[in-house]
């Protein structure tokens, strides 16, 4: 990994987002102008776009108030793209958001302040507001209280990958994202859940703060879109349950048991996962089992070919 010469590296991965990047980039520019005393860099990883996404970023960067590195990563998948960002980052602190998000004007200042106050090794995530009121209220986190993850918390959703920060030393200790997980990969999702879990097991404090804010313009407005999204999340979680099934210090086995218990209760008249969005524990467990089986099958295939 490269030597550290910046205070904060903001990393965004994108694919075929040329028509929707302007507001994301403008928000970065505004936040950078408010943090002129900090050494900042922006790393944009184009993950195989064919629509001129890189051209949009290149034109913007010519006058942007933040040093920008544009990288083309041909290997498909969010984890590959994020790993490329990490490997090229020069910041002491790494910050991640998505190409459909807008960081708050005080984002960089807040990141710097929070990490300057740390007395322990911390992975930190923040508030995610709904950017467009026409979108359904999903993939957001609007808790108003600070929270620290413990062994009883599921890492998925405790903090979100679209508003996640940690010192580069964490990546040195934990490693890179598992490229089997995440959008565009075999197990569809869960790369951030896996990474949070690994950081927690490695002894890093994982915390949520409502003071670090992004707006998420995810664009999902139909129940079918929500169901497909949560099917992918549940499938990825199932693969993670398989990955850590025999890891003694992992709490994910307990999370799978909890989902199964809730599915049984639901079957006999208990509450749904989210009735308003049409989400059920039974479908969650079905997708968990599909992902779990796919992970074990992939392990058998890898062993047979080695």
PDB file of C-alpha atoms in Angstrom:
ATOM      1  CA  UNK A   1       0.000   0.000   0.000  1.00  0.00           C
ATOM      2  CA  UNK A   2       1.091   3.555  -0.661  1.00  0.00           C
ATOM      3  CA  UNK A   3       2.618   5.815   1.975  1.00  0.00           C
ATOM      4  CA  UNK A   4       0.350   8.237   3.836  1.00  0.00           C
ATOM      5  CA  UNK A   5       0.546  11.851   2.670  1.00  0.00           C
ATOM      6  CA  UNK A   6      -3.086  12.922   3.183  1.00  0.00           C
ATOM      7  CA  UNK A   7      -5.345  13.284   6.192  1.00  0.00           C
ATOM      8  CA  UNK A   8      -8.415  11.707   4.573  1.00  0.00           C
ATOM      9  CA  UNK A   9      -8.939   9.649   1.422  1.00  0.00           C
ATOM     10  CA  UNK A  10     -12.530   9.537   0.179  1.00  0.00           C
ATOM     11  CA  UNK A  11     -13.143   6.447  -1.966  1.00  0.00           C
ATOM     12  CA  UNK A  12     -16.088   5.979  -4.314  1.00  0.00           C
ATOM     13  CA  UNK A  13     -16.651   3.059  -6.670  1.00  0.00           C
ATOM     14  CA  UNK A  14     -18.979   3.429  -9.633  1.00  0.00           C
ATOM     15  CA  UNK A  15     -20.231   1.715 -12.752  1.00  0.00           C
ATOM     16  CA  UNK A  16     -22.225   3.356 -15.554  1.00  0.00           C
ATOM     17  CA  UNK A  17     -23.340   6.320 -13.470  1.00  0.00           C
ATOM     18  CA  UNK A  18     -22.425   9.157 -15.849  1.00  0.00           C
ATOM     19  CA  UNK A  19     -25.876  10.741 -15.848  1.00  0.00           C
ATOM     20  CA  UNK A  20     -26.230  10.758 -12.061  1.00  0.00           C
ATOM     21  CA  UNK A  21     -22.860  11.866 -10.705  1.00  0.00           C
ATOM     22  CA  UNK A  22     -23.184  15.646 -10.708  1.00  0.00           C
ATOM     23  CA  UNK A  23     -24.823  16.062  -7.300  1.00  0.00           C
ATOM     24  CA  UNK A  24     -22.479  13.534  -5.690  1.00  0.00           C
ATOM     25  CA  UNK A  25     -19.415  15.341  -7.020  1.00  0.00           C
ATOM     26  CA  UNK A  26     -20.759  18.779  -6.170  1.00  0.00           C
ATOM     27  CA  UNK A  27     -21.320  17.710  -2.563  1.00  0.00           C
ATOM     28  CA  UNK A  28     -17.701  16.551  -2.374  1.00  0.00           C
ATOM     29  CA  UNK A  29     -16.521  19.907  -3.699  1.00  0.00           C
ATOM     30  CA  UNK A  30     -18.571  21.818  -1.117  1.00  0.00           C
ATOM     31  CA  UNK A  31     -17.260  19.654   1.727  1.00  0.00           C
ATOM     32  CA  UNK A  32     -13.673  20.020   0.507  1.00  0.00           C
ATOM     33  CA  UNK A  33     -13.951  23.812   0.449  1.00  0.00           C
ATOM     34  CA  UNK A  34     -15.091  23.757   4.072  1.00  0.00           C
ATOM     35  CA  UNK A  35     -12.063  21.656   5.034  1.00  0.00           C
ATOM     36  CA  UNK A  36      -9.315  23.682   3.367  1.00  0.00           C
ATOM     37  CA  UNK A  37      -6.979  23.158   6.329  1.00  0.00           C
ATOM     38  CA  UNK A  38      -6.987  19.394   5.759  1.00  0.00           C
ATOM     39  CA  UNK A  39      -4.997  17.413   3.204  1.00  0.00           C
ATOM     40  CA  UNK A  40      -7.666  15.579   1.260  1.00  0.00           C
ATOM     41  CA  UNK A  41      -7.761  13.228  -1.680  1.00  0.00           C
ATOM     42  CA  UNK A  42     -10.618  11.744  -3.657  1.00  0.00           C
ATOM     43  CA  UNK A  43     -10.179   8.344  -5.278  1.00  0.00           C
ATOM     44  CA  UNK A  44     -12.790   7.451  -7.872  1.00  0.00           C
ATOM     45  CA  UNK A  45     -12.733   3.853  -9.083  1.00  0.00           C
ATOM     46  CA  UNK A  46     -14.559   3.256 -12.357  1.00  0.00           C
ATOM     47  CA  UNK A  47     -15.565  -0.396 -12.245  1.00  0.00           C
ATOM     48  CA  UNK A  48     -15.887  -1.121 -15.947  1.00  0.00           C
ATOM     49  CA  UNK A  49     -18.224   1.658 -17.096  1.00  0.00           C
ATOM     50  CA  UNK A  50     -19.192   1.957 -20.753  1.00  0.00           C
ATOM     51  CA  UNK A  51     -21.209   5.200 -20.565  1.00  0.00           C
ATOM     52  CA  UNK A  52     -18.560   7.868 -20.097  1.00  0.00           C
ATOM     53  CA  UNK A  53     -18.533   7.831 -16.298  1.00  0.00           C
ATOM     54  CA  UNK A  54     -14.778   8.424 -16.210  1.00  0.00           C
ATOM     55  CA  UNK A  55     -15.120  11.374 -18.594  1.00  0.00           C
ATOM     56  CA  UNK A  56     -17.576  13.057 -16.217  1.00  0.00           C
ATOM     57  CA  UNK A  57     -15.178  12.680 -13.291  1.00  0.00           C
ATOM     58  CA  UNK A  58     -12.184  13.764 -15.351  1.00  0.00           C
ATOM     59  CA  UNK A  59     -13.880  16.991 -16.446  1.00  0.00           C
ATOM     60  CA  UNK A  60     -15.038  17.734 -12.899  1.00  0.00           C
ATOM     61  CA  UNK A  61     -11.609  17.075 -11.397  1.00  0.00           C
ATOM     62  CA  UNK A  62      -9.962  19.704 -13.618  1.00  0.00           C
ATOM     63  CA  UNK A  63     -11.397  22.463 -11.413  1.00  0.00           C
ATOM     64  CA  UNK A  64     -12.282  20.519  -8.255  1.00  0.00           C
ATOM     65  CA  UNK A  65     -10.977  21.789  -4.887  1.00  0.00           C
ATOM     66  CA  UNK A  66      -9.715  18.318  -3.967  1.00  0.00           C
ATOM     67  CA  UNK A  67      -6.876  16.221  -5.388  1.00  0.00           C
ATOM     68  CA  UNK A  68      -8.550  13.528  -7.465  1.00  0.00           C
ATOM     69  CA  UNK A  69      -7.259  10.173  -8.660  1.00  0.00           C
ATOM     70  CA  UNK A  70      -9.305   8.383 -11.320  1.00  0.00           C
ATOM     71  CA  UNK A  71      -8.683   4.638 -11.611  1.00  0.00           C
ATOM     72  CA  UNK A  72     -10.233   2.116 -14.004  1.00  0.00           C
ATOM     73  CA  UNK A  73     -10.757  -1.326 -12.444  1.00  0.00           C
ATOM     74  CA  UNK A  74     -11.854  -3.892 -15.014  1.00  0.00           C
ATOM     75  CA  UNK A  75     -12.486  -6.758 -12.569  1.00  0.00           C
ATOM     76  CA  UNK A  76     -16.225  -6.636 -11.841  1.00  0.00           C
ATOM     77  CA  UNK A  77     -17.543  -6.233  -8.333  1.00  0.00           C
ATOM     78  CA  UNK A  78     -17.728  -3.615  -5.611  1.00  0.00           C
ATOM     79  CA  UNK A  79     -15.144  -5.389  -3.463  1.00  0.00           C
ATOM     80  CA  UNK A  80     -12.557  -5.403  -6.249  1.00  0.00           C
ATOM     81  CA  UNK A  81     -13.186  -1.690  -6.796  1.00  0.00           C
ATOM     82  CA  UNK A  82     -12.958  -0.819  -3.106  1.00  0.00           C
ATOM     83  CA  UNK A  83      -9.780  -2.842  -2.741  1.00  0.00           C
ATOM     84  CA  UNK A  84      -8.249  -0.919  -5.626  1.00  0.00           C
ATOM     85  CA  UNK A  85      -9.195   2.294  -3.841  1.00  0.00           C
ATOM     86  CA  UNK A  86      -7.590   1.143  -0.598  1.00  0.00           C
ATOM     87  CA  UNK A  87      -4.408   0.054  -2.342  1.00  0.00           C
ATOM     88  CA  UNK A  88      -4.028   3.468  -3.968  1.00  0.00           C
ATOM     89  CA  UNK A  89      -5.096   5.585  -0.994  1.00  0.00           C
ATOM     90  CA  UNK A  90      -2.554   7.817   0.724  1.00  0.00           C
ATOM     91  CA  UNK A  91      -4.735   9.048   3.573  1.00  0.00           C
ATOM     92  CA  UNK A  92      -4.353   8.274   7.242  1.00  0.00           C
ATOM     93  CA  UNK A  93      -8.141   7.894   7.360  1.00  0.00           C
ATOM     94  CA  UNK A  94     -10.158   6.108   4.668  1.00  0.00           C
ATOM     95  CA  UNK A  95     -13.760   7.160   4.051  1.00  0.00           C
ATOM     96  CA  UNK A  96     -16.233   5.341   1.816  1.00  0.00           C
ATOM     97  CA  UNK A  97     -19.483   6.477   0.270  1.00  0.00           C
ATOM     98  CA  UNK A  98     -21.452   5.533  -2.835  1.00  0.00           C
ATOM     99  CA  UNK A  99     -22.074   7.210  -6.158  1.00  0.00           C
ATOM    100  CA  UNK A 100     -25.764   7.741  -5.319  1.00  0.00           C
ATOM    101  CA  UNK A 101     -24.970   9.586  -2.095  1.00  0.00           C
ATOM    102  CA  UNK A 102     -24.193  13.175  -1.154  1.00  0.00           C
ATOM    103  CA  UNK A 103     -21.867  13.809   1.776  1.00  0.00           C
ATOM    104  CA  UNK A 104     -22.769  16.666   4.125  1.00  0.00           C
ATOM    105  CA  UNK A 105     -20.921  20.008   3.854  1.00  0.00           C
ATOM    106  CA  UNK A 106     -19.112  19.358   7.163  1.00  0.00           C
ATOM    107  CA  UNK A 107     -18.252  15.745   6.302  1.00  0.00           C
ATOM    108  CA  UNK A 108     -14.465  16.008   6.118  1.00  0.00           C
ATOM    109  CA  UNK A 109     -14.262  18.354   9.105  1.00  0.00           C
ATOM    110  CA  UNK A 110     -16.373  15.941  11.160  1.00  0.00           C
ATOM    111  CA  UNK A 111     -14.321  12.897  10.150  1.00  0.00           C
ATOM    112  CA  UNK A 112     -11.099  14.653  11.138  1.00  0.00           C
ATOM    113  CA  UNK A 113     -12.519  15.835  14.465  1.00  0.00           C
ATOM    114  CA  UNK A 114     -13.910  12.450  15.459  1.00  0.00           C
ATOM    115  CA  UNK A 115     -10.721  10.554  14.703  1.00  0.00           C
ATOM    116  CA  UNK A 116      -8.587  13.203  16.419  1.00  0.00           C
ATOM    117  CA  UNK A 117     -10.547  12.533  19.613  1.00  0.00           C
ATOM    118  CA  UNK A 118     -10.070   8.748  19.508  1.00  0.00           C
ATOM    119  CA  UNK A 119      -8.191   6.954  22.261  1.00  0.00           C
ATOM    120  CA  UNK A 120      -8.851   3.497  20.777  1.00  0.00           C
ATOM    121  CA  UNK A 121      -8.776   1.882  17.339  1.00  0.00           C
ATOM    122  CA  UNK A 122     -12.132   2.702  15.750  1.00  0.00           C
ATOM    123  CA  UNK A 123     -14.182   1.856  12.678  1.00  0.00           C
ATOM    124  CA  UNK A 124     -16.914   4.462  12.451  1.00  0.00           C
ATOM    125  CA  UNK A 125     -20.117   4.838  10.464  1.00  0.00           C
ATOM    126  CA  UNK A 126     -22.679   7.592  10.373  1.00  0.00           C
ATOM    127  CA  UNK A 127     -26.200   8.693   9.687  1.00  0.00           C
ATOM    128  CA  UNK A 128     -27.785   8.016   6.292  1.00  0.00           C
ATOM    129  CA  UNK A 129     -30.783  10.166   5.426  1.00  0.00           C
ATOM    130  CA  UNK A 130     -33.232   9.540   2.614  1.00  0.00           C
ATOM    131  CA  UNK A 131     -32.195  11.892  -0.164  1.00  0.00           C
ATOM    132  CA  UNK A 132     -35.440  11.858  -2.148  1.00  0.00           C
ATOM    133  CA  UNK A 133     -38.780  11.590  -0.348  1.00  0.00           C
ATOM    134  CA  UNK A 134     -40.217   9.756  -3.364  1.00  0.00           C
ATOM    135  CA  UNK A 135     -37.926   6.808  -2.600  1.00  0.00           C
ATOM    136  CA  UNK A 136     -38.990   4.134  -0.132  1.00  0.00           C
ATOM    137  CA  UNK A 137     -37.425   4.430   3.352  1.00  0.00           C
ATOM    138  CA  UNK A 138     -34.809   1.693   2.994  1.00  0.00           C
ATOM    139  CA  UNK A 139     -30.987   1.580   3.048  1.00  0.00           C
ATOM    140  CA  UNK A 140     -31.016   4.469   5.498  1.00  0.00           C
ATOM    141  CA  UNK A 141     -30.028   4.779   9.166  1.00  0.00           C
ATOM    142  CA  UNK A 142     -31.431   7.720  11.061  1.00  0.00           C
ATOM    143  CA  UNK A 143     -30.728   6.771  14.685  1.00  0.00           C
ATOM    144  CA  UNK A 144     -30.113   9.883  16.754  1.00  0.00           C
ATOM    145  CA  UNK A 145     -28.023   8.242  19.489  1.00  0.00           C
ATOM    146  CA  UNK A 146     -24.376   7.212  19.458  1.00  0.00           C
ATOM    147  CA  UNK A 147     -23.902   3.417  19.630  1.00  0.00           C
ATOM    148  CA  UNK A 148     -21.014   0.969  20.012  1.00  0.00           C
ATOM    149  CA  UNK A 149     -21.301  -2.517  18.530  1.00  0.00           C
ATOM    150  CA  UNK A 150     -21.157  -5.502  20.855  1.00  0.00           C
ATOM    151  CA  UNK A 151     -21.253  -9.277  20.484  1.00  0.00           C
ATOM    152  CA  UNK A 152     -25.054  -9.273  20.358  1.00  0.00           C
ATOM    153  CA  UNK A 153     -25.314  -6.907  17.391  1.00  0.00           C
ATOM    154  CA  UNK A 154     -25.536  -8.089  13.810  1.00  0.00           C
ATOM    155  CA  UNK A 155     -22.781  -6.271  11.879  1.00  0.00           C
ATOM    156  CA  UNK A 156     -25.062  -5.885   8.868  1.00  0.00           C
ATOM    157  CA  UNK A 157     -26.604  -2.446   9.040  1.00  0.00           C
ATOM    158  CA  UNK A 158     -24.923  -1.435  12.290  1.00  0.00           C
ATOM    159  CA  UNK A 159     -22.957   0.857  10.054  1.00  0.00           C
ATOM    160  CA  UNK A 160     -23.394   1.037   6.284  1.00  0.00           C
ATOM    161  CA  UNK A 161     -20.808   0.809   3.539  1.00  0.00           C
ATOM    162  CA  UNK A 162     -22.027   4.077   2.021  1.00  0.00           C
ATOM    163  CA  UNK A 163     -20.949   5.979   5.151  1.00  0.00           C
ATOM    164  CA  UNK A 164     -18.017   4.073   6.595  1.00  0.00           C
ATOM    165  CA  UNK A 165     -14.662   5.372   7.835  1.00  0.00           C
ATOM    166  CA  UNK A 166     -11.613   3.825   9.448  1.00  0.00           C
ATOM    167  CA  UNK A 167      -7.881   4.418   9.811  1.00  0.00           C
ATOM    168  CA  UNK A 168      -5.727   2.967   7.077  1.00  0.00           C
ATOM    169  CA  UNK A 169      -4.012   0.995   9.815  1.00  0.00           C
ATOM    170  CA  UNK A 170      -7.210  -1.052  10.054  1.00  0.00           C
ATOM    171  CA  UNK A 171      -6.857  -2.162   6.439  1.00  0.00           C
ATOM    172  CA  UNK A 172      -3.238  -3.060   7.153  1.00  0.00           C
ATOM    173  CA  UNK A 173      -4.402  -5.227  10.070  1.00  0.00           C
ATOM    174  CA  UNK A 174      -7.607  -6.714   8.661  1.00  0.00           C
ATOM    175  CA  UNK A 175      -6.736  -6.923   4.976  1.00  0.00           C
ATOM    176  CA  UNK A 176      -8.847  -6.164   1.933  1.00  0.00           C
ATOM    177  CA  UNK A 177     -12.504  -6.807   1.187  1.00  0.00           C
ATOM    178  CA  UNK A 178     -13.438 -10.416   0.389  1.00  0.00           C
ATOM    179  CA  UNK A 179     -14.073 -10.241  -3.358  1.00  0.00           C
ATOM    180  CA  UNK A 180     -16.609 -13.077  -3.248  1.00  0.00           C
ATOM    181  CA  UNK A 181     -19.021 -10.683  -1.539  1.00  0.00           C
ATOM    182  CA  UNK A 182     -20.673  -7.421  -2.595  1.00  0.00           C
ATOM    183  CA  UNK A 183     -22.552  -6.096  -5.600  1.00  0.00           C
ATOM    184  CA  UNK A 184     -21.401  -7.750  -8.810  1.00  0.00           C
ATOM    185  CA  UNK A 185     -19.827 -10.711  -6.998  1.00  0.00           C
ATOM    186  CA  UNK A 186     -20.781 -14.346  -6.442  1.00  0.00           C
ATOM    187  CA  UNK A 187     -22.648 -13.772  -3.186  1.00  0.00           C
ATOM    188  CA  UNK A 188     -24.343 -10.514  -4.289  1.00  0.00           C
ATOM    189  CA  UNK A 189     -23.920  -8.465  -1.098  1.00  0.00           C
ATOM    190  CA  UNK A 190     -22.385  -8.464   2.365  1.00  0.00           C
ATOM    191  CA  UNK A 191     -18.895  -7.126   1.664  1.00  0.00           C
ATOM    192  CA  UNK A 192     -19.337  -4.362   4.242  1.00  0.00           C
ATOM    193  CA  UNK A 193     -20.951  -6.731   6.772  1.00  0.00           C
ATOM    194  CA  UNK A 194     -18.013  -9.109   6.417  1.00  0.00           C
ATOM    195  CA  UNK A 195     -15.480  -6.310   6.760  1.00  0.00           C
ATOM    196  CA  UNK A 196     -17.163  -4.869   9.853  1.00  0.00           C
ATOM    197  CA  UNK A 197     -17.261  -8.341  11.393  1.00  0.00           C
ATOM    198  CA  UNK A 198     -13.582  -8.906  10.687  1.00  0.00           C
ATOM    199  CA  UNK A 199     -12.651  -5.537  12.181  1.00  0.00           C
ATOM    200  CA  UNK A 200     -14.684  -6.269  15.310  1.00  0.00           C
ATOM    201  CA  UNK A 201     -13.070  -9.691  15.711  1.00  0.00           C
ATOM    202  CA  UNK A 202      -9.636  -8.080  15.272  1.00  0.00           C
ATOM    203  CA  UNK A 203     -10.275  -5.872  18.296  1.00  0.00           C
ATOM    204  CA  UNK A 204     -11.360  -2.628  16.649  1.00  0.00           C
ATOM    205  CA  UNK A 205     -14.149  -0.626  18.252  1.00  0.00           C
ATOM    206  CA  UNK A 206     -17.073  -0.311  15.834  1.00  0.00           C
ATOM    207  CA  UNK A 207     -19.287   2.689  16.459  1.00  0.00           C
ATOM    208  CA  UNK A 208     -22.167   4.606  14.950  1.00  0.00           C
ATOM    209  CA  UNK A 209     -22.379   8.380  15.229  1.00  0.00           C
ATOM    210  CA  UNK A 210     -25.327  10.514  14.097  1.00  0.00           C
ATOM    211  CA  UNK A 211     -22.987  13.450  13.471  1.00  0.00           C
ATOM    212  CA  UNK A 212     -21.433  12.060  10.273  1.00  0.00           C
ATOM    213  CA  UNK A 213     -24.124  12.433   7.625  1.00  0.00           C
ATOM    214  CA  UNK A 214     -24.764  11.463   4.012  1.00  0.00           C
ATOM    215  CA  UNK A 215     -27.938  11.583   1.943  1.00  0.00           C
ATOM    216  CA  UNK A 216     -28.813   8.461  -0.034  1.00  0.00           C
ATOM    217  CA  UNK A 217     -30.652   8.826  -3.358  1.00  0.00           C
ATOM    218  CA  UNK A 218     -31.194   5.110  -3.962  1.00  0.00           C
ATOM    219  CA  UNK A 219     -34.125   5.472  -6.382  1.00  0.00           C
ATOM    220  CA  UNK A 220     -36.136   2.410  -5.273  1.00  0.00           C
ATOM    221  CA  UNK A 221     -39.857   3.179  -5.277  1.00  0.00           C
ATOM    222  CA  UNK A 222     -41.602  -0.169  -5.815  1.00  0.00           C
ATOM    223  CA  UNK A 223     -42.092  -3.161  -3.530  1.00  0.00           C
ATOM    224  CA  UNK A 224     -40.557  -5.429  -6.176  1.00  0.00           C
ATOM    225  CA  UNK A 225     -37.341  -3.407  -6.075  1.00  0.00           C
ATOM    226  CA  UNK A 226     -37.284  -3.609  -2.281  1.00  0.00           C
ATOM    227  CA  UNK A 227     -37.854  -7.363  -2.321  1.00  0.00           C
ATOM    228  CA  UNK A 228     -35.050  -7.949  -4.831  1.00  0.00           C
ATOM    229  CA  UNK A 229     -32.698  -5.809  -2.753  1.00  0.00           C
ATOM    230  CA  UNK A 230     -33.461  -7.619   0.495  1.00  0.00           C
ATOM    231  CA  UNK A 231     -33.287 -11.007  -1.220  1.00  0.00           C
ATOM    232  CA  UNK A 232     -29.732 -10.101  -2.201  1.00  0.00           C
ATOM    233  CA  UNK A 233     -28.902  -8.961   1.322  1.00  0.00           C
ATOM    234  CA  UNK A 234     -30.290 -12.174   2.815  1.00  0.00           C
ATOM    235  CA  UNK A 235     -28.466 -14.332   0.268  1.00  0.00           C
ATOM    236  CA  UNK A 236     -25.192 -12.598   1.099  1.00  0.00           C
ATOM    237  CA  UNK A 237     -25.834 -12.980   4.817  1.00  0.00           C
ATOM    238  CA  UNK A 238     -26.412 -16.695   4.298  1.00  0.00           C
ATOM    239  CA  UNK A 239     -23.027 -17.001   2.614  1.00  0.00           C
ATOM    240  CA  UNK A 240     -21.478 -15.117   5.548  1.00  0.00           C
ATOM    241  CA  UNK A 241     -23.141 -17.483   8.014  1.00  0.00           C
ATOM    242  CA  UNK A 242     -21.489 -20.351   6.152  1.00  0.00           C
ATOM    243  CA  UNK A 243     -18.119 -18.583   6.083  1.00  0.00           C
ATOM    244  CA  UNK A 244     -18.114 -18.177   9.862  1.00  0.00           C
ATOM    245  CA  UNK A 245     -20.069 -21.310  10.798  1.00  0.00           C
ATOM    246  CA  UNK A 246     -17.079 -22.949  12.456  1.00  0.00           C
ATOM    247  CA  UNK A 247     -15.280 -19.820  13.679  1.00  0.00           C
ATOM    248  CA  UNK A 248     -15.467 -19.918  17.464  1.00  0.00           C
ATOM    249  CA  UNK A 249     -15.350 -16.203  18.204  1.00  0.00           C
ATOM    250  CA  UNK A 250     -17.943 -15.297  15.549  1.00  0.00           C
ATOM    251  CA  UNK A 251     -21.458 -14.367  16.658  1.00  0.00           C
ATOM    252  CA  UNK A 252     -22.994 -14.890  13.214  1.00  0.00           C
ATOM    253  CA  UNK A 253     -24.154 -18.434  13.964  1.00  0.00           C
ATOM    254  CA  UNK A 254     -26.390 -16.953  16.644  1.00  0.00           C
ATOM    255  CA  UNK A 255     -27.788 -14.475  14.129  1.00  0.00           C
ATOM    256  CA  UNK A 256     -28.881 -17.301  11.823  1.00  0.00           C
ATOM    257  CA  UNK A 257     -30.548 -19.133  14.726  1.00  0.00           C
ATOM    258  CA  UNK A 258     -32.387 -15.927  15.640  1.00  0.00           C
ATOM    259  CA  UNK A 259     -33.701 -15.508  12.086  1.00  0.00           C
ATOM    260  CA  UNK A 260     -34.925 -19.111  12.068  1.00  0.00           C
ATOM    261  CA  UNK A 261     -36.727 -18.649  15.392  1.00  0.00           C
ATOM    262  CA  UNK A 262     -38.398 -15.485  14.096  1.00  0.00           C
ATOM    263  CA  UNK A 263     -39.496 -17.322  10.939  1.00  0.00           C
ATOM    264  CA  UNK A 264     -41.176 -20.031  13.042  1.00  0.00           C
ATOM    265  CA  UNK A 265     -42.923 -17.408  15.180  1.00  0.00           C
ATOM    266  CA  UNK A 266     -44.041 -15.592  12.048  1.00  0.00           C
ATOM    267  CA  UNK A 267     -45.455 -18.823  10.600  1.00  0.00           C
ATOM    268  CA  UNK A 268     -47.605 -19.266  13.692  1.00  0.00           C
ATOM    269  CA  UNK A 269     -48.937 -15.721  13.647  1.00  0.00           C
ATOM    270  CA  UNK A 270     -45.997 -13.680  14.919  1.00  0.00           C
ATOM    271  CA  UNK A 271     -44.942 -10.365  13.446  1.00  0.00           C
ATOM    272  CA  UNK A 272     -43.362 -10.019  10.010  1.00  0.00           C
ATOM    273  CA  UNK A 273     -39.907  -8.609   9.432  1.00  0.00           C
ATOM    274  CA  UNK A 274     -41.498  -5.473   7.958  1.00  0.00           C
ATOM    275  CA  UNK A 275     -45.167  -5.635   7.094  1.00  0.00           C
ATOM    276  CA  UNK A 276     -45.222  -2.190   5.485  1.00  0.00           C
ATOM    277  CA  UNK A 277     -42.574  -3.237   2.966  1.00  0.00           C
ATOM    278  CA  UNK A 278     -43.857  -6.794   2.549  1.00  0.00           C
ATOM    279  CA  UNK A 279     -40.711  -8.375   4.012  1.00  0.00           C
ATOM    280  CA  UNK A 280     -40.939 -11.673   5.906  1.00  0.00           C
ATOM    281  CA  UNK A 281     -38.581 -13.678   8.083  1.00  0.00           C
ATOM    282  CA  UNK A 282     -39.540 -16.817   6.179  1.00  0.00           C
ATOM    283  CA  UNK A 283     -38.285 -15.416   2.902  1.00  0.00           C
ATOM    284  CA  UNK A 284     -35.197 -14.081   4.667  1.00  0.00           C
ATOM    285  CA  UNK A 285     -34.366 -17.575   5.925  1.00  0.00           C
ATOM    286  CA  UNK A 286     -35.017 -19.090   2.484  1.00  0.00           C
ATOM    287  CA  UNK A 287     -32.493 -16.699   0.981  1.00  0.00           C
ATOM    288  CA  UNK A 288     -30.103 -17.279   3.908  1.00  0.00           C
ATOM    289  CA  UNK A 289     -30.171 -21.002   3.200  1.00  0.00           C
ATOM    290  CA  UNK A 290     -29.674 -20.459  -0.527  1.00  0.00           C
ATOM    291  CA  UNK A 291     -26.622 -18.296   0.146  1.00  0.00           C
ATOM    292  CA  UNK A 292     -25.300 -20.695   2.777  1.00  0.00           C
ATOM    293  CA  UNK A 293     -25.589 -23.642   0.403  1.00  0.00           C
ATOM    294  CA  UNK A 294     -24.004 -21.669  -2.447  1.00  0.00           C
ATOM    295  CA  UNK A 295     -21.018 -20.824  -0.227  1.00  0.00           C
ATOM    296  CA  UNK A 296     -20.463 -24.440   0.805  1.00  0.00           C
ATOM    297  CA  UNK A 297     -20.888 -25.613  -2.785  1.00  0.00           C
ATOM    298  CA  UNK A 298     -18.293 -23.075  -3.930  1.00  0.00           C
ATOM    299  CA  UNK A 299     -15.887 -24.295  -1.269  1.00  0.00           C
ATOM    300  CA  UNK A 300     -16.275 -27.861  -2.472  1.00  0.00           C
ATOM    301  CA  UNK A 301     -15.680 -26.776  -6.063  1.00  0.00           C
ATOM    302  CA  UNK A 302     -12.526 -24.876  -5.065  1.00  0.00           C
ATOM    303  CA  UNK A 303     -11.173 -27.861  -3.152  1.00  0.00           C
ATOM    304  CA  UNK A 304     -11.935 -30.229  -6.014  1.00  0.00           C
ATOM    305  CA  UNK A 305     -10.082 -28.023  -8.502  1.00  0.00           C
ATOM    306  CA  UNK A 306      -7.033 -27.429  -6.282  1.00  0.00           C
TER     307      UNK A 306
END
